[in-house]
mmCIF file of C-alpha atoms and ligand atoms in Angstrom:
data_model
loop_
_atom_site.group_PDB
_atom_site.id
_atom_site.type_symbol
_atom_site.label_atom_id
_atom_site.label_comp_id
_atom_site.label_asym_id
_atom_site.label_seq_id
_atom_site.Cartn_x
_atom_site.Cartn_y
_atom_site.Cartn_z
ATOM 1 C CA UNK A 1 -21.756 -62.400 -23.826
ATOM 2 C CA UNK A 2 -24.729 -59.961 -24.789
ATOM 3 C CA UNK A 3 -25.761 -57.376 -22.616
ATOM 4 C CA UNK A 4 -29.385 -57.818 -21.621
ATOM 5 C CA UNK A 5 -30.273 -54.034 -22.371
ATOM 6 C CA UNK A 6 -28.134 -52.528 -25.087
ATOM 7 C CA UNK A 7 -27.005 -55.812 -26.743
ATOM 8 C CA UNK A 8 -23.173 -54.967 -26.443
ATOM 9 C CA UNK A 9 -21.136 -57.663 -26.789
ATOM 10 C CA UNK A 10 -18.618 -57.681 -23.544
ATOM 11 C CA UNK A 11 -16.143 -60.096 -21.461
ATOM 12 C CA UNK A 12 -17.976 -59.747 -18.422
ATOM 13 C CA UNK A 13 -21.464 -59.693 -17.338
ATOM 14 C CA UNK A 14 -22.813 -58.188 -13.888
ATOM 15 C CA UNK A 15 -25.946 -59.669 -12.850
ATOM 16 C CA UNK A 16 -28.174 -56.558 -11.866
ATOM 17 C CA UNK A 17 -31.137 -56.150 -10.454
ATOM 18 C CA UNK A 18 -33.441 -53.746 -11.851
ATOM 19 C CA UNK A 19 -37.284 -53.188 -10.977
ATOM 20 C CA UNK A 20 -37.155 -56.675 -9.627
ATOM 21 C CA UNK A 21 -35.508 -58.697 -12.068
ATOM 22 C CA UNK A 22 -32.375 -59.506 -12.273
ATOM 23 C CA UNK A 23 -30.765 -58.656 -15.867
ATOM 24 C CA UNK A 24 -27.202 -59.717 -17.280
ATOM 25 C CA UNK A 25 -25.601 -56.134 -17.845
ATOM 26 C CA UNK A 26 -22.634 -54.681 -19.251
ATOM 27 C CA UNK A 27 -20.395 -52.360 -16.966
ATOM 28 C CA UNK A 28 -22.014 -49.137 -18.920
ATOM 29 C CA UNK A 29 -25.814 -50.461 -18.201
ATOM 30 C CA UNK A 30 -25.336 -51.781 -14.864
ATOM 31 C CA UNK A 31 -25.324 -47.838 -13.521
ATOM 32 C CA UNK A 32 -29.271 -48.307 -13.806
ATOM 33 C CA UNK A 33 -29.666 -50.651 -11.382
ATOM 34 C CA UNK A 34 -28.328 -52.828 -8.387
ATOM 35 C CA UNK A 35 -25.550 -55.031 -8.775
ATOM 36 C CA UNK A 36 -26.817 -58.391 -7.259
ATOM 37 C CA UNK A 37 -23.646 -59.801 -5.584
ATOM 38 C CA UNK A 38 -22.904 -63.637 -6.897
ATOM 39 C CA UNK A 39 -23.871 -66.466 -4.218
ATOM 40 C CA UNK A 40 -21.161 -67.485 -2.505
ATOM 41 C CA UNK A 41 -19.321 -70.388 -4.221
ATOM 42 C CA UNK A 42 -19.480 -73.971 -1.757
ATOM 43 C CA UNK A 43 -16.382 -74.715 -0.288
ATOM 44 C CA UNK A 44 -16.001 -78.275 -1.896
ATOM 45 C CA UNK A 45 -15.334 -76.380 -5.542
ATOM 46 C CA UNK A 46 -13.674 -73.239 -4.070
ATOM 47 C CA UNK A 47 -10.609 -75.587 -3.767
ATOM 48 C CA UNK A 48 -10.497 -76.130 -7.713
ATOM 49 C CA UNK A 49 -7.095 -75.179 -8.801
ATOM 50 C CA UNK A 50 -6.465 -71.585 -10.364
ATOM 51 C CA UNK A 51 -4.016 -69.702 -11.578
ATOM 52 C CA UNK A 52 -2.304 -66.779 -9.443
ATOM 53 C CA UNK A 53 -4.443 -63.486 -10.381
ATOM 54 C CA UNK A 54 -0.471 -61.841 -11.108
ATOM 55 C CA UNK A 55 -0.212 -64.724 -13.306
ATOM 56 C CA UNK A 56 -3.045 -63.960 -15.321
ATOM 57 C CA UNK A 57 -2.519 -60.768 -15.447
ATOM 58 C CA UNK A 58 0.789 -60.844 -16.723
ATOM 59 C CA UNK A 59 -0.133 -63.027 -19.126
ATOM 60 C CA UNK A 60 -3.335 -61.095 -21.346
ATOM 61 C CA UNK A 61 0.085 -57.923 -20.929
ATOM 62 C CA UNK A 62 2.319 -60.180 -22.794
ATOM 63 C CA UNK A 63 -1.088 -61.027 -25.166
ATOM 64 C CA UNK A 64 -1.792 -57.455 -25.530
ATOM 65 C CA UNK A 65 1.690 -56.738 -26.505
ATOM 66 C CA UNK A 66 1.829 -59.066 -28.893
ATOM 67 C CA UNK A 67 -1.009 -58.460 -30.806
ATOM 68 C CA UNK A 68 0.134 -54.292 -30.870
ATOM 69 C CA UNK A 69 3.252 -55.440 -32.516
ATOM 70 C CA UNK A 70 2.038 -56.986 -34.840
ATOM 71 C CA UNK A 71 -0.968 -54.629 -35.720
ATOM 72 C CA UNK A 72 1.786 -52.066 -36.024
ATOM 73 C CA UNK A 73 4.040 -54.568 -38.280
ATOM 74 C CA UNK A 74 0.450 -55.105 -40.662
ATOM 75 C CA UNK A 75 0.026 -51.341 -40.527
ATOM 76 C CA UNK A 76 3.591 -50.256 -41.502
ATOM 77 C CA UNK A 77 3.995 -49.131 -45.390
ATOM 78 C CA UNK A 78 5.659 -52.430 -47.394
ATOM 79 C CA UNK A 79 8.948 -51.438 -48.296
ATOM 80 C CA UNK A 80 10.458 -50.291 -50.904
ATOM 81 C CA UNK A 81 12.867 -52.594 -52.741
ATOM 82 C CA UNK A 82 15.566 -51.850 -55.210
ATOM 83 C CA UNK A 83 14.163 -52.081 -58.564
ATOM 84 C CA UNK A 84 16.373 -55.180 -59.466
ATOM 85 C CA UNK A 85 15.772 -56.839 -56.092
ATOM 86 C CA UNK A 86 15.067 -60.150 -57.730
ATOM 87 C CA UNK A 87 18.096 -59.999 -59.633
ATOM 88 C CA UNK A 88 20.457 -59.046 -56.519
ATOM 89 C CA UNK A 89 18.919 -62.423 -54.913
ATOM 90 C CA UNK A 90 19.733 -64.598 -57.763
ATOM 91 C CA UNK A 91 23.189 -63.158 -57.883
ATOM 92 C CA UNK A 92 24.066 -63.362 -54.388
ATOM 93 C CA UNK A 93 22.345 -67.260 -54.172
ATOM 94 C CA UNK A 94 24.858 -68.271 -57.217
ATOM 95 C CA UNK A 95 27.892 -66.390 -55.622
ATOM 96 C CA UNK A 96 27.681 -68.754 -52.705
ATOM 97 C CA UNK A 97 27.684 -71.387 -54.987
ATOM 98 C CA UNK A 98 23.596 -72.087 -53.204
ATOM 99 C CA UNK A 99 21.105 -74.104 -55.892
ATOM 100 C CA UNK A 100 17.206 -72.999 -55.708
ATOM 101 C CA UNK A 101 16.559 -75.677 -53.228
ATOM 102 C CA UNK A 102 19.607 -74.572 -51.193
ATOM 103 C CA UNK A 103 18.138 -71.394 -50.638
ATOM 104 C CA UNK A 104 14.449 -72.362 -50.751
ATOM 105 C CA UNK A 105 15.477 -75.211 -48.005
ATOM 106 C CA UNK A 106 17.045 -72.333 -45.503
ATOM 107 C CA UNK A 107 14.126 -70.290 -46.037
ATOM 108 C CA UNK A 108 11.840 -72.757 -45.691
ATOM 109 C CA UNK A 109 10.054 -72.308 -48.940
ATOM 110 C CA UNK A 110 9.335 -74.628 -51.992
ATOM 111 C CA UNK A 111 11.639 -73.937 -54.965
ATOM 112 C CA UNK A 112 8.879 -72.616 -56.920
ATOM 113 C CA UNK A 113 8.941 -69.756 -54.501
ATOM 114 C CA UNK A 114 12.649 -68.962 -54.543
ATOM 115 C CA UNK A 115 12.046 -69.220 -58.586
ATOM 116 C CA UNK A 116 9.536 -66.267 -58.521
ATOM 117 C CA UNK A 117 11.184 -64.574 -56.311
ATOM 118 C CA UNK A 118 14.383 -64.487 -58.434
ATOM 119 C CA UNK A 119 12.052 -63.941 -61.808
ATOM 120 C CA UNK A 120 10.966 -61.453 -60.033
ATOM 121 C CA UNK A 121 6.838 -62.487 -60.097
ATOM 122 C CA UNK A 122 6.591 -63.060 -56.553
ATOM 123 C CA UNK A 123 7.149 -59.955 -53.997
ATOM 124 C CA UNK A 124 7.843 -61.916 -50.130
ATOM 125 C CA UNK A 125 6.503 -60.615 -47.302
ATOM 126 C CA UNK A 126 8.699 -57.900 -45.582
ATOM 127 C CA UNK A 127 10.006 -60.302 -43.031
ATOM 128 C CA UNK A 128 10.668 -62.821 -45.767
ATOM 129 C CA UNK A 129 12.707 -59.619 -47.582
ATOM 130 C CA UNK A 130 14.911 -59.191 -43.965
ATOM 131 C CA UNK A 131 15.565 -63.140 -43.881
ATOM 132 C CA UNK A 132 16.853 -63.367 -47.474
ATOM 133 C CA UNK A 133 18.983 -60.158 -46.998
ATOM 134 C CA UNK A 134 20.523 -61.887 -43.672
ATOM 135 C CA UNK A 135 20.828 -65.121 -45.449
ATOM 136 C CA UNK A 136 22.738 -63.501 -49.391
ATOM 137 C CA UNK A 137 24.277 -60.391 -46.690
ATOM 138 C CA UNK A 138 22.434 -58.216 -49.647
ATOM 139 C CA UNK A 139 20.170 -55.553 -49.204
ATOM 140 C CA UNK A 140 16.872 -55.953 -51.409
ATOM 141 C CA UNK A 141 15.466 -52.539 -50.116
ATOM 142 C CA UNK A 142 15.561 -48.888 -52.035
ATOM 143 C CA UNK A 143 17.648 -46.617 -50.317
ATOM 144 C CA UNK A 144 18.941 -43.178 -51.589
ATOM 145 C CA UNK A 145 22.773 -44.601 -51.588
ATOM 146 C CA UNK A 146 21.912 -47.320 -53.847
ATOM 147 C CA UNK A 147 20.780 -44.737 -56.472
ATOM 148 C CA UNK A 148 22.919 -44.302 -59.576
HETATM 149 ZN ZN1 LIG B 201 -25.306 -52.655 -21.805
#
């Protein structure tokens, strides 16, 4: 919704009334005038059913959470994998005796995929990195003890 006087897009409007007119304002615009209370709602649709206000509440906190975790997940640095990550995922997939598919299936992936990945053309998504290293018990990422 657009604020009538500065054009700000908000959630919620107040209706205010300023030099006789009654405007649709943001919380920041409707200082400059009188906020014209809402008509009171007839009881026939007061009864419609609504959530709890807790409820709702609670509910944009768990929203809010979840969208911080993952803005800090996008915002982290990719890591940085051992130089012959591919190869340690081919080599762990044949030591369990796993085919392509086996390993594309249980990360539910095409082949093609798992193929790059072990050629070493396709770089997976962090959380696709943590998967396969729980999956082959390997670890794909640099770290100073795996320097030789
Ligand atoms: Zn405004």
């Amino acid at each position: 919704m657009l604020c009538e006087m500065c054009g700000k897009d908000v959630e919620g409007l107040n209706r205010v009334e300023i030099e006789g007119s009654v405007l649709s304002l943001c919380a920041e615009c409707s200082r400059f005038g009188k906020i014209v209370v809402p008509a009171p709602v007839p009881p026939s649709e007061r009864r419609a059913p609504s959530l709890p206000a807790g409820t709702i509440d609670a509910r944009l906190g768990q929203r809010t959470q979840r969208m911080t975790e993952r803005d800090l997940f996008r915002e982290l640095p990719e890591m940085e994998l051992a130089e012959d990550w591919s190869k340690r995922v081919r080599l762990a997939r044949e030591k369990l005796a796993w085919s392509p598919e086996d390993l594309a299936k249980k990360l539910n992936e095409k082949k093609s995929v798992v193929l790059k990945i072990e050629a070493g053309s396709f770089r997976p998504p962090d959380g696709q990195i943590r998967k396969i290293e729980q999956m082959l018990k390997i670890r794909l990422r640099a770290s100073p003890s795996d320097a030789t």
